[in-house]
Short mmCIF file of N, CA, C and O in Angstrom, two decimals:
data_model
loop_
_atom_site.label_atom_id
_atom_site.label_comp_id
_atom_site.label_asym_id
_atom_site.label_seq_id
_atom_site.Cartn_x
_atom_site.Cartn_y
_atom_site.Cartn_z
N MET T 30 64.49 110.01 125.36
CA MET T 30 63.94 111.27 124.92
C MET T 30 64.46 111.61 123.52
O MET T 30 63.68 111.90 122.64
N PHE T 31 65.76 111.57 123.33
CA PHE T 31 66.33 111.84 122.01
C PHE T 31 66.72 110.52 121.38
O PHE T 31 66.76 109.48 122.02
N GLY T 32 67.05 110.56 120.08
CA GLY T 32 67.48 109.34 119.39
C GLY T 32 68.71 108.75 120.04
O GLY T 32 69.56 109.46 120.58
N SER T 33 68.77 107.45 120.04
CA SER T 33 69.92 106.80 120.67
C SER T 33 71.15 106.99 119.79
O SER T 33 71.09 106.89 118.57
N ARG T 34 72.26 107.27 120.45
CA ARG T 34 73.52 107.47 119.73
C ARG T 34 74.32 106.19 119.82
O ARG T 34 74.48 105.60 120.89
N LYS T 35 74.84 105.74 118.68
CA LYS T 35 75.59 104.50 118.65
C LYS T 35 77.00 104.73 119.16
O LYS T 35 77.59 105.80 118.94
N SER T 36 77.52 103.72 119.80
CA SER T 36 78.90 103.79 120.28
C SER T 36 79.86 103.63 119.10
O SER T 36 79.47 103.19 118.01
N LYS T 37 81.11 103.95 119.34
CA LYS T 37 82.12 103.82 118.30
C LYS T 37 82.25 102.37 117.86
O LYS T 37 82.37 102.07 116.67
N ASP T 38 82.17 101.44 118.81
CA ASP T 38 82.26 100.01 118.48
C ASP T 38 81.09 99.56 117.61
O ASP T 38 81.27 98.78 116.67
N GLU T 39 79.90 100.06 117.91
CA GLU T 39 78.73 99.71 117.09
C GLU T 39 78.88 100.27 115.66
O GLU T 39 78.56 99.58 114.69
N LEU T 40 79.37 101.49 115.56
CA LEU T 40 79.57 102.09 114.25
C LEU T 40 80.62 101.33 113.45
O LEU T 40 80.45 101.09 112.25
N LEU T 41 81.71 100.94 114.12
CA LEU T 41 82.76 100.16 113.45
C LEU T 41 82.23 98.81 112.99
O LEU T 41 82.56 98.34 111.89
N ALA T 42 81.39 98.18 113.82
CA ALA T 42 80.79 96.89 113.44
C ALA T 42 79.88 97.07 112.23
O ALA T 42 79.90 96.25 111.30
N ASN T 43 79.11 98.15 112.21
CA ASN T 43 78.24 98.44 111.06
C ASN T 43 79.06 98.70 109.81
O ASN T 43 78.69 98.26 108.72
N LEU T 44 80.19 99.40 109.98
CA LEU T 44 81.06 99.68 108.84
C LEU T 44 81.65 98.39 108.28
O LEU T 44 81.71 98.20 107.06
N ARG T 45 82.04 97.48 109.16
CA ARG T 45 82.55 96.17 108.70
C ARG T 45 81.47 95.40 107.95
O ARG T 45 81.75 94.77 106.93
N ASP T 46 80.24 95.46 108.45
CA ASP T 46 79.12 94.79 107.77
C ASP T 46 78.91 95.36 106.36
O ASP T 46 78.70 94.61 105.40
N VAL T 47 78.97 96.67 106.25
CA VAL T 47 78.81 97.31 104.93
C VAL T 47 79.93 96.87 104.00
O VAL T 47 79.69 96.54 102.84
N ASP T 48 81.16 96.85 104.51
CA ASP T 48 82.30 96.42 103.68
C ASP T 48 82.14 94.97 103.22
O ASP T 48 82.46 94.64 102.08
N LEU T 49 81.64 94.12 104.11
CA LEU T 49 81.41 92.72 103.74
C LEU T 49 80.33 92.60 102.67
O LEU T 49 80.45 91.80 101.74
N LYS T 50 79.28 93.39 102.81
CA LYS T 50 78.20 93.37 101.81
C LYS T 50 78.70 93.87 100.46
O LYS T 50 78.33 93.34 99.42
N LEU T 51 79.53 94.91 100.48
CA LEU T 51 80.11 95.41 99.23
C LEU T 51 80.96 94.34 98.56
O LEU T 51 80.89 94.14 97.35
N ALA T 52 81.76 93.65 99.36
CA ALA T 52 82.64 92.61 98.82
C ALA T 52 81.87 91.41 98.28
O ALA T 52 82.37 90.69 97.42
N ALA T 53 80.65 91.22 98.76
CA ALA T 53 79.84 90.06 98.36
C ALA T 53 78.99 90.32 97.11
O ALA T 53 78.34 89.41 96.62
N LEU T 54 79.03 91.53 96.59
CA LEU T 54 78.22 91.84 95.40
C LEU T 54 78.72 91.05 94.20
O LEU T 54 79.91 90.74 94.10
N PRO T 55 77.81 90.72 93.27
CA PRO T 55 78.20 89.92 92.10
C PRO T 55 79.36 90.53 91.29
O PRO T 55 80.18 89.82 90.75
N SER T 56 79.42 91.85 91.26
CA SER T 56 80.48 92.49 90.47
C SER T 56 81.84 92.41 91.15
O SER T 56 82.85 92.72 90.54
N GLN T 57 81.87 91.97 92.40
CA GLN T 57 83.12 91.95 93.15
C GLN T 57 83.70 90.55 93.34
O GLN T 57 84.67 90.38 94.09
N THR T 58 83.13 89.56 92.68
CA THR T 58 83.70 88.21 92.79
C THR T 58 85.06 88.19 92.10
O THR T 58 85.33 88.99 91.19
N LYS T 59 85.89 87.28 92.53
CA LYS T 59 87.23 87.15 91.96
C LYS T 59 87.16 86.94 90.45
O LYS T 59 87.88 87.58 89.68
N GLU T 60 86.27 86.06 90.02
CA GLU T 60 86.13 85.75 88.60
C GLU T 60 85.66 86.95 87.80
O GLU T 60 86.14 87.20 86.69
N ASN T 61 84.71 87.69 88.35
CA ASN T 61 84.18 88.85 87.64
C ASN T 61 85.25 89.93 87.50
O ASN T 61 85.38 90.54 86.43
N ILE T 62 86.02 90.15 88.53
CA ILE T 62 87.09 91.15 88.48
C ILE T 62 88.15 90.74 87.47
O ILE T 62 88.62 91.56 86.67
N GLN T 63 88.52 89.45 87.48
CA GLN T 63 89.50 88.97 86.50
C GLN T 63 88.95 89.13 85.08
O GLN T 63 89.69 89.53 84.17
N ALA T 64 87.68 88.81 84.90
CA ALA T 64 87.07 88.94 83.58
C ALA T 64 87.06 90.41 83.13
O ALA T 64 87.35 90.71 81.96
N GLN T 65 86.77 91.32 84.05
CA GLN T 65 86.78 92.74 83.70
C GLN T 65 88.16 93.18 83.24
O GLN T 65 88.29 93.94 82.28
N GLU T 66 89.19 92.69 83.92
CA GLU T 66 90.56 93.04 83.53
C GLU T 66 90.89 92.52 82.13
O GLU T 66 91.49 93.23 81.32
N VAL T 67 90.49 91.27 81.86
CA VAL T 67 90.74 90.69 80.54
C VAL T 67 89.98 91.48 79.47
O VAL T 67 90.53 91.81 78.41
N ILE T 68 88.73 91.78 79.74
CA ILE T 68 87.90 92.53 78.79
C ILE T 68 88.53 93.89 78.49
O ILE T 68 88.66 94.27 77.32
N GLU T 69 88.92 94.61 79.52
CA GLU T 69 89.51 95.93 79.31
C GLU T 69 90.80 95.84 78.50
O GLU T 69 91.02 96.64 77.58
N ARG T 70 91.63 94.87 78.82
CA ARG T 70 92.91 94.72 78.12
C ARG T 70 92.69 94.39 76.65
O ARG T 70 93.28 95.01 75.76
N LEU T 71 91.80 93.43 76.39
CA LEU T 71 91.56 93.01 75.01
C LEU T 71 90.82 94.07 74.20
O LEU T 71 91.11 94.26 73.01
N LYS T 72 89.89 94.76 74.82
CA LYS T 72 89.17 95.84 74.12
C LYS T 72 90.14 96.95 73.73
O LYS T 72 90.03 97.53 72.65
N ALA T 73 91.08 97.24 74.62
CA ALA T 73 92.08 98.28 74.33
C ALA T 73 92.94 97.88 73.12
O ALA T 73 93.42 98.76 72.39
N ASP T 74 93.11 96.58 72.93
CA ASP T 74 93.87 96.08 71.79
C ASP T 74 93.02 95.93 70.54
O ASP T 74 93.50 95.48 69.50
N GLY T 75 91.72 96.27 70.63
CA GLY T 75 90.84 96.21 69.48
C GLY T 75 90.30 94.83 69.16
O GLY T 75 89.84 94.58 68.05
N VAL T 76 90.34 93.92 70.13
CA VAL T 76 89.85 92.55 69.91
C VAL T 76 88.32 92.56 69.91
O VAL T 76 87.70 93.16 70.79
N PRO T 77 87.68 91.89 68.95
CA PRO T 77 86.21 91.85 68.92
C PRO T 77 85.64 91.04 70.09
O PRO T 77 86.30 90.16 70.64
N VAL T 78 84.39 91.34 70.42
CA VAL T 78 83.72 90.72 71.56
C VAL T 78 83.70 89.20 71.45
O VAL T 78 83.88 88.50 72.46
N GLU T 79 83.50 88.68 70.27
CA GLU T 79 83.42 87.23 70.10
C GLU T 79 84.73 86.56 70.55
O GLU T 79 84.71 85.53 71.21
N LYS T 80 85.84 87.16 70.17
CA LYS T 80 87.14 86.60 70.56
C LYS T 80 87.43 86.81 72.04
O LYS T 80 88.07 85.99 72.68
N ILE T 81 86.91 87.91 72.59
CA ILE T 81 87.05 88.14 74.04
C ILE T 81 86.30 87.04 74.79
O ILE T 81 86.83 86.48 75.76
N ASN T 82 85.09 86.71 74.34
CA ASN T 82 84.31 85.65 74.99
C ASN T 82 85.03 84.30 74.92
O ASN T 82 84.98 83.52 75.87
N ILE T 83 85.70 84.04 73.81
CA ILE T 83 86.45 82.79 73.67
C ILE T 83 87.59 82.76 74.69
O ILE T 83 87.80 81.75 75.37
N GLU T 84 88.29 83.88 74.83
CA GLU T 84 89.39 83.97 75.79
C GLU T 84 88.87 83.82 77.23
O GLU T 84 89.47 83.14 78.05
N LEU T 85 87.73 84.43 77.52
CA LEU T 85 87.14 84.31 78.85
C LEU T 85 86.75 82.87 79.14
O LEU T 85 87.02 82.35 80.24
N ALA T 86 86.12 82.22 78.18
CA ALA T 86 85.71 80.82 78.36
C ALA T 86 86.92 79.92 78.56
O ALA T 86 86.88 78.99 79.37
N ARG T 87 87.98 80.19 77.83
CA ARG T 87 89.21 79.41 77.94
C ARG T 87 89.78 79.49 79.37
O ARG T 87 90.40 78.55 79.85
N ASN T 88 89.54 80.61 80.03
CA ASN T 88 90.04 80.82 81.39
C ASN T 88 88.98 80.59 82.47
O ASN T 88 89.16 80.98 83.62
N ASP T 89 87.86 79.96 82.08
CA ASP T 89 86.74 79.70 83.01
C ASP T 89 86.26 80.97 83.70
O ASP T 89 86.00 80.99 84.90
N LEU T 90 86.13 82.04 82.92
CA LEU T 90 85.64 83.32 83.45
C LEU T 90 84.29 83.63 82.84
O LEU T 90 83.95 83.12 81.77
N PRO T 91 83.50 84.47 83.51
CA PRO T 91 82.19 84.84 82.95
C PRO T 91 82.33 85.57 81.62
O PRO T 91 83.31 86.28 81.38
N SER T 92 81.32 85.42 80.77
CA SER T 92 81.32 86.07 79.46
C SER T 92 81.12 87.58 79.62
O SER T 92 80.79 88.08 80.70
N VAL T 93 81.29 88.29 78.52
CA VAL T 93 81.09 89.73 78.52
C VAL T 93 79.66 90.06 78.97
O VAL T 93 79.46 90.97 79.78
N ASP T 94 78.68 89.30 78.47
CA ASP T 94 77.29 89.53 78.88
C ASP T 94 77.09 89.29 80.37
O ASP T 94 76.40 90.07 81.05
N GLU T 95 77.68 88.22 80.90
CA GLU T 95 77.53 87.92 82.33
C GLU T 95 78.19 89.00 83.19
O GLU T 95 77.63 89.39 84.23
N VAL T 96 79.34 89.49 82.77
CA VAL T 96 80.01 90.57 83.50
C VAL T 96 79.12 91.81 83.50
O VAL T 96 78.96 92.47 84.54
N GLY T 97 78.52 92.10 82.36
CA GLY T 97 77.61 93.24 82.27
C GLY T 97 76.41 93.09 83.18
O GLY T 97 76.01 94.05 83.86
N LYS T 98 75.84 91.89 83.21
CA LYS T 98 74.68 91.65 84.09
C LYS T 98 75.08 91.77 85.55
O LYS T 98 74.33 92.34 86.36
N ASN T 99 76.24 91.24 85.91
CA ASN T 99 76.71 91.34 87.30
C ASN T 99 76.94 92.80 87.69
O ASN T 99 76.61 93.21 88.81
N THR T 100 77.51 93.54 86.76
CA THR T 100 77.76 94.96 87.04
C THR T 100 76.45 95.71 87.20
O THR T 100 76.28 96.49 88.15
N ALA T 101 75.52 95.46 86.30
CA ALA T 101 74.22 96.14 86.38
C ALA T 101 73.47 95.76 87.66
O ALA T 101 72.88 96.63 88.31
N ALA T 102 73.55 94.50 88.05
CA ALA T 102 72.87 94.04 89.26
C ALA T 102 73.49 94.64 90.52
O ALA T 102 72.84 94.70 91.56
N SER T 103 74.73 95.10 90.41
CA SER T 103 75.43 95.63 91.58
C SER T 103 75.37 97.15 91.68
O SER T 103 75.77 97.71 92.71
N LEU T 104 74.88 97.83 90.65
CA LEU T 104 74.90 99.30 90.65
C LEU T 104 74.14 99.91 91.82
O LEU T 104 74.69 100.70 92.59
N PHE T 105 72.86 99.58 91.96
CA PHE T 105 72.07 100.18 93.04
C PHE T 105 72.58 99.76 94.41
O PHE T 105 72.77 100.62 95.28
N PRO T 106 72.84 98.45 94.65
CA PRO T 106 73.37 98.08 95.97
C PRO T 106 74.71 98.76 96.28
O PRO T 106 74.95 99.15 97.43
N THR T 107 75.56 98.94 95.27
CA THR T 107 76.84 99.61 95.50
C THR T 107 76.61 101.06 95.92
O THR T 107 77.22 101.55 96.87
N TRP T 108 75.73 101.72 95.22
CA TRP T 108 75.40 103.12 95.56
C TRP T 108 74.87 103.20 96.99
O TRP T 108 75.32 104.03 97.79
N LYS T 109 73.92 102.33 97.29
CA LYS T 109 73.28 102.35 98.61
C LYS T 109 74.29 102.05 99.72
O LYS T 109 74.33 102.74 100.75
N LEU T 110 75.10 101.03 99.52
CA LEU T 110 76.08 100.65 100.55
C LEU T 110 77.17 101.71 100.71
O LEU T 110 77.61 102.00 101.83
N ASN T 111 77.60 102.31 99.61
CA ASN T 111 78.60 103.38 99.71
C ASN T 111 78.03 104.60 100.42
O ASN T 111 78.74 105.28 101.16
N ARG T 112 76.76 104.84 100.22
CA ARG T 112 76.09 105.94 100.94
C ARG T 112 76.08 105.65 102.45
O ARG T 112 76.38 106.53 103.26
N GLN T 113 75.73 104.41 102.81
CA GLN T 113 75.76 104.01 104.22
C GLN T 113 77.18 104.14 104.79
O GLN T 113 77.37 104.59 105.91
N ARG T 114 78.16 103.72 103.97
CA ARG T 114 79.55 103.77 104.40
C ARG T 114 79.98 105.21 104.71
O ARG T 114 80.61 105.47 105.74
N ARG T 115 79.66 106.13 103.81
CA ARG T 115 80.02 107.54 104.04
C ARG T 115 79.35 108.09 105.30
O ARG T 115 79.97 108.84 106.05
N LYS T 116 78.10 107.71 105.51
CA LYS T 116 77.37 108.16 106.69
C LYS T 116 78.05 107.64 107.97
O LYS T 116 78.24 108.39 108.93
N LEU T 117 78.42 106.37 107.96
CA LEU T 117 79.09 105.78 109.12
C LEU T 117 80.46 106.43 109.35
O LEU T 117 80.84 106.71 110.50
N GLU T 118 81.19 106.68 108.27
CA GLU T 118 82.50 107.32 108.40
C GLU T 118 82.37 108.73 108.98
O GLU T 118 83.19 109.16 109.78
N LYS T 119 81.32 109.43 108.57
CA LYS T 119 81.08 110.78 109.09
C LYS T 119 80.77 110.71 110.60
O LYS T 119 81.28 111.51 111.38
N GLN T 120 79.95 109.73 110.99
CA GLN T 120 79.63 109.58 112.41
C GLN T 120 80.88 109.18 113.20
O GLN T 120 81.08 109.67 114.31
N LEU T 121 81.70 108.33 112.62
CA LEU T 121 82.92 107.91 113.30
C LEU T 121 83.92 109.06 113.45
O LEU T 121 84.66 109.11 114.43
N SER T 122 83.93 109.97 112.50
CA SER T 122 84.86 111.09 112.56
C SER T 122 84.58 111.99 113.76
O SER T 122 85.46 112.70 114.23
N LYS T 123 83.37 111.96 114.27
CA LYS T 123 83.01 112.77 115.44
C LYS T 123 83.65 112.23 116.72
O LYS T 123 83.71 112.92 117.72
N PHE T 124 84.13 110.99 116.68
CA PHE T 124 84.77 110.38 117.84
C PHE T 124 86.25 110.77 117.93
O PHE T 124 86.88 110.55 118.95
N ASP T 125 86.82 111.25 116.83
CA ASP T 125 88.25 111.58 116.82
C ASP T 125 88.53 112.93 117.41
O ASP T 125 87.84 113.82 117.50
#
């Protein structure tokens, strides 16, 4: 008659799935995160982009452009998944 209510275990499983999907986004790869750290550090020191790309290549990391593309490709999915995450957390809070 009414909408089915998910059990706490189902909600927790859905939350784990959302977390796994967030972790699998292109912007969350180990290499991309390392590249972001290098970029931020070098930009803060005033290093030009060309030299940042050389440093990234030397460390087998994605270029500044690739990091930007990965970040842009992850924006909408990150928003959507974080929205799902908040909804699941709110539903789970009703069990406490």
